[in-house]
Amino acid sequence: MTTPADGLGTRRALAAQLRLLGVRPGSTVLVHAGMRSLGFVCGGPQALVLALRDALGPDGTIVVPTHTPDNSDPAQWRNPPVPVDWWPLIRAEMPGYDPAVTPSRHMGVFAETVRCWPAALRSAHPHVSFAALGPTAEQVVTGHGLADMLGAGSPLARLYDLDADVLLLGVDHTVNTSLHLAEYRLPALVRERLGAAVRTADGGREWVWWQDVRLDASDFGALGEDLEATGAVRSGPVGAGTGRLVRQRAAVDFAVQWMARNRTTEDL
């Protein structure tokens, strides 16, 4: 019989590994997945979605980041930058964000698979949306306003309210989006002007501006290592890679204290 040790990740084997890792039936879980790190998965991201749903059961909900970083002010683009004389044209012509059709960027094929899954819902933010699949999906994605985009009015805060889990599959805490929620709970936050194109009610588009916290994920790797040292994070094999599971509240609460100790006023 083929087993995970043979290098083949199947829906059944992945579901069993997720259960052993501690995925709670009926829970809501924010998932960040790097499919390449999981090795060969029979059925690819579709099989992983099905395995997660098997582990979560009918009352569980999968949430993924479906961010669109290219729908942003071109003045802030760095990888690569674009000429200054392009900026007005980009702001005038960027298609307005539409939750139903705008693809995510740089979030990975697993997140896109969940976004496109029948019955999945997606939040309205044109820059940092989330998609959710399951009974708590509407509660997670509704009311995602422009300002404080990863703060108190965001899906991250709704996940905190729900006592959700964070599941990192084949990736580490450098991509743990929930840690941004901790940034919004720090004092003396530096804010910046952000912009994006949105779809209007009449089917048109417009460019909008808002003020938001200047986010910084540069220390998430170190933060994550210290979080794991507390024993709050469970880890184990998933496919050919490593899975990490942590209660989101524990991660965010720890991150608030960690950032207060390790970030300077200039950083904030």
Coordinates of C-alpha atoms in Angstrom, one line a residue:
M1 CA 0.0 0.0 0.0
T2 CA 1.3 3.5 -0.9
T3 CA 1.9 5.7 2.2
P4 CA 3.1 9.3 2.7
A5 CA 6.6 7.8 3.3
D6 CA 6.6 6.6 -0.3
G7 CA 6.5 10.2 -1.5
L8 CA 2.9 10.2 -2.7
G9 CA 0.5 12.7 -1.0
T10 CA -3.1 11.6 -1.4
R11 CA -6.3 13.2 -0.1
R12 CA -6.7 10.4 2.4
A13 CA -3.1 10.6 3.6
L14 CA -3.1 14.4 3.8
A15 CA -6.3 14.4 5.8
A16 CA -4.9 11.9 8.3
Q17 CA -1.7 14.0 8.7
L18 CA -3.8 17.2 9.2
R19 CA -5.8 15.4 11.9
L20 CA -2.6 14.3 13.6
L21 CA -1.3 17.9 13.4
G22 CA -4.3 19.0 15.4
V23 CA -6.7 20.5 12.9
R24 CA -10.0 20.7 14.9
P25 CA -13.2 19.5 13.4
G26 CA -15.7 22.3 13.0
S27 CA -13.0 25.0 13.4
T28 CA -12.2 28.0 11.2
V29 CA -8.6 27.9 9.8
L30 CA -6.6 30.5 7.9
V31 CA -4.3 28.6 5.6
H32 CA -1.1 29.6 3.9
A33 CA 0.3 26.9 1.7
G34 CA 3.3 26.4 -0.5
M35 CA 2.4 23.4 -2.7
R36 CA 5.9 22.8 -4.0
S37 CA 7.2 22.2 -0.5
L38 CA 4.6 19.5 0.0
G39 CA 6.0 17.4 -2.8
F40 CA 3.9 15.4 -5.2
V41 CA 0.2 15.6 -4.2
C42 CA -2.1 13.4 -6.2
G43 CA -4.7 15.9 -7.4
G44 CA -2.7 19.0 -6.5
P45 CA -4.4 21.9 -4.7
Q46 CA -7.8 20.4 -5.3
A47 CA -6.8 17.3 -3.3
L48 CA -5.5 19.5 -0.5
V49 CA -8.7 21.5 -0.3
L50 CA -10.7 18.2 -0.1
A51 CA -8.3 16.8 2.5
L52 CA -8.7 19.9 4.6
R53 CA -12.5 19.7 4.3
D54 CA -12.3 16.1 5.4
A55 CA -10.3 17.0 8.5
L56 CA -12.5 20.0 9.3
G57 CA -15.8 18.2 8.7
P58 CA -19.0 19.9 7.4
D59 CA -18.9 22.6 10.2
G60 CA -15.3 23.7 9.4
T61 CA -14.3 26.7 7.3
I62 CA -11.2 27.3 5.2
V63 CA -9.9 30.9 4.8
V64 CA -7.1 32.0 2.5
P65 CA -5.5 35.4 1.7
T66 CA -6.4 36.5 -1.9
H67 CA -4.5 39.7 -1.9
T68 CA -4.0 41.8 -5.1
P69 CA -0.8 43.8 -4.4
D70 CA -0.6 44.9 -8.1
N71 CA -3.8 46.9 -7.5
S72 CA -2.0 49.6 -5.6
D73 CA -0.4 53.0 -6.0
P74 CA 2.3 52.6 -8.6
A75 CA 4.3 55.3 -6.8
Q76 CA 5.1 52.6 -4.2
W77 CA 6.0 49.8 -6.6
R78 CA 9.5 48.5 -6.1
N79 CA 9.7 45.0 -7.7
P80 CA 10.0 46.4 -10.3
P81 CA 9.4 50.2 -10.1
V82 CA 7.7 51.9 -13.0
P83 CA 8.5 55.3 -14.6
V84 CA 6.9 58.3 -12.9
D85 CA 5.1 59.3 -16.1
W86 CA 3.2 55.9 -16.1
W87 CA 1.7 56.6 -12.7
P88 CA -1.4 58.7 -13.8
L89 CA -2.2 56.2 -16.6
I90 CA -2.0 53.2 -14.3
R91 CA -4.3 54.9 -11.8
A92 CA -6.7 55.8 -14.6
E93 CA -6.7 52.4 -16.3
M94 CA -6.2 49.7 -13.6
P95 CA -9.3 47.5 -13.7
G96 CA -11.5 48.0 -10.7
Y97 CA -11.3 45.2 -8.1
D98 CA -14.2 42.8 -8.4
P99 CA -14.4 40.0 -5.8
A100 CA -15.9 37.6 -8.3
V101 CA -13.3 37.8 -11.0
T102 CA -10.1 39.6 -9.9
P103 CA -7.4 37.0 -9.5
S104 CA -5.1 37.1 -6.5
R105 CA -1.4 37.7 -7.0
H106 CA 1.6 36.0 -5.3
M107 CA -0.8 34.1 -3.0
G108 CA -0.2 30.7 -4.5
V109 CA -2.2 28.1 -6.4
F110 CA -3.9 26.8 -3.2
A111 CA -5.4 30.2 -2.4
E112 CA -6.6 30.6 -5.9
T113 CA -8.2 27.2 -5.8
V114 CA -10.1 28.1 -2.7
R115 CA -11.1 31.4 -4.2
C116 CA -12.6 29.8 -7.2
W117 CA -14.3 27.0 -5.3
P118 CA -18.1 26.9 -5.6
A119 CA -19.8 28.7 -2.7
A120 CA -16.5 30.4 -1.6
L121 CA -17.0 34.1 -0.5
R122 CA -14.5 36.9 -0.8
S123 CA -14.1 40.1 1.1
A124 CA -14.4 43.5 -0.6
H125 CA -11.0 45.0 0.0
P126 CA -9.2 45.9 -3.3
H127 CA -5.7 45.3 -1.9
V128 CA -5.8 42.7 0.9
S129 CA -9.0 40.5 0.4
F130 CA -9.6 37.1 1.9
A131 CA -11.7 34.2 0.6
A132 CA -13.5 31.7 2.8
L133 CA -15.3 28.4 2.2
G134 CA -17.6 27.0 4.9
P135 CA -20.3 27.9 7.4
T136 CA -18.5 30.9 8.9
A137 CA -17.4 32.3 5.5
E138 CA -19.9 35.2 5.5
Q139 CA -19.0 36.2 9.0
V140 CA -15.3 36.2 8.1
V141 CA -15.4 38.3 4.9
T142 CA -18.3 40.7 5.5
G143 CA -17.5 44.4 6.3
H144 CA -13.9 44.6 5.1
G145 CA -13.5 48.3 4.8
L146 CA -10.7 50.3 3.1
A147 CA -9.0 51.8 6.2
D148 CA -7.3 49.6 8.8
M149 CA -7.3 47.0 6.2
L150 CA -5.7 44.3 8.4
G151 CA -7.0 45.7 11.7
A152 CA -10.2 45.7 13.7
G153 CA -12.5 45.7 10.8
S154 CA -10.7 43.0 8.8
P155 CA -11.2 39.3 8.3
L156 CA -8.2 38.8 10.6
A157 CA -10.1 40.4 13.5
R158 CA -13.1 38.2 12.7
L159 CA -10.8 35.1 12.8
Y160 CA -9.6 36.3 16.2
D161 CA -13.2 36.6 17.4
L162 CA -13.9 33.1 16.2
D163 CA -10.8 31.6 18.0
A164 CA -9.5 30.4 14.6
D165 CA -6.4 28.5 13.8
V166 CA -3.5 29.4 11.5
L167 CA -2.2 26.6 9.4
L168 CA 1.1 27.0 7.6
L169 CA 1.8 24.2 5.1
G170 CA 5.2 24.1 3.6
V171 CA 5.8 27.8 4.6
D172 CA 7.0 29.5 7.7
H173 CA 5.9 32.6 9.7
T174 CA 7.4 35.0 7.3
V175 CA 4.0 34.7 5.4
N176 CA 1.9 34.5 8.6
T177 CA -0.6 37.3 7.7
S178 CA -2.2 37.2 11.1
L179 CA 0.9 38.8 12.7
H180 CA -0.1 42.0 10.9
L181 CA -3.2 42.2 13.2
A182 CA -0.7 42.6 16.1
E183 CA 0.8 45.7 14.4
Y184 CA -2.6 47.5 14.6
R185 CA -2.6 47.0 18.3
L186 CA 0.6 48.8 18.9
P187 CA 0.8 52.5 19.9
A188 CA 2.1 55.4 17.8
L189 CA 1.5 53.8 14.5
V190 CA 3.0 55.3 11.3
R191 CA 0.4 55.7 8.6
E192 CA 0.7 56.2 4.9
R193 CA -1.5 57.0 1.9
L194 CA -2.6 54.0 -0.1
G195 CA -4.7 53.7 -3.3
A196 CA -6.4 51.1 -5.5
A197 CA -8.9 50.8 -8.2
V198 CA -12.4 49.6 -7.3
R199 CA -15.5 48.5 -9.2
T200 CA -18.4 50.9 -8.7
A201 CA -22.1 49.9 -8.2
D202 CA -23.0 50.9 -11.8
G203 CA -20.3 48.6 -13.2
G204 CA -17.7 51.3 -13.7
R205 CA -14.4 51.9 -11.9
E206 CA -12.8 54.6 -9.8
W207 CA -9.5 55.1 -8.0
V208 CA -9.8 55.5 -4.3
W209 CA -7.4 56.7 -1.6
W210 CA -7.2 55.9 2.2
Q211 CA -4.8 56.2 5.1
D212 CA -3.5 53.0 6.6
V213 CA -0.8 51.5 8.9
R214 CA 2.6 51.1 7.3
L215 CA 3.0 47.4 7.5
D216 CA 6.3 45.6 8.1
A217 CA 6.8 41.9 7.9
S218 CA 10.6 42.0 7.9
D219 CA 10.9 40.6 11.4
F220 CA 8.2 37.9 11.1
G221 CA 10.7 35.2 10.7
A222 CA 12.4 36.0 14.0
L223 CA 9.1 36.5 15.7
G224 CA 7.9 33.2 14.5
E225 CA 10.9 31.4 15.8
D226 CA 10.4 32.9 19.3
L227 CA 6.7 32.0 19.1
E228 CA 7.6 28.4 18.3
A229 CA 10.0 28.3 21.2
T230 CA 7.0 28.9 23.6
G231 CA 5.4 25.6 22.5
A232 CA 2.3 27.3 21.1
V233 CA 2.9 25.9 17.6
R234 CA 2.4 22.3 16.7
S235 CA 4.4 21.0 13.8
G236 CA 4.4 17.7 11.9
P237 CA 4.7 16.2 8.4
V238 CA 2.2 17.1 5.7
G239 CA 3.0 15.5 2.4
A240 CA 6.8 15.8 1.9
G241 CA 6.8 19.1 3.8
T242 CA 6.1 20.5 7.3
G243 CA 2.9 21.8 8.7
R244 CA 2.6 24.3 11.5
L245 CA -0.6 24.9 13.4
V246 CA -1.2 27.6 16.0
R247 CA -4.3 29.2 17.6
Q248 CA -4.5 32.7 16.0
R249 CA -5.2 34.4 19.3
A250 CA -2.1 32.9 20.8
A251 CA 0.0 34.1 17.9
V252 CA -1.4 37.6 17.8
D253 CA -1.3 38.1 21.5
F254 CA 2.3 36.9 21.6
A255 CA 3.2 39.1 18.6
V256 CA 1.8 42.3 20.3
Q257 CA 4.2 41.7 23.3
W258 CA 7.1 40.7 21.1
M259 CA 6.8 43.8 18.8
A260 CA 6.6 46.0 21.9
R261 CA 9.9 44.6 23.1
N262 CA 11.7 44.3 19.8
R263 CA 10.6 47.1 17.6
T264 CA 11.9 50.6 18.1
T265 CA 9.7 53.8 18.0
E266 CA 11.2 54.5 14.5
D267 CA 10.1 51.0 13.4
L268 CA 6.6 51.7 14.5

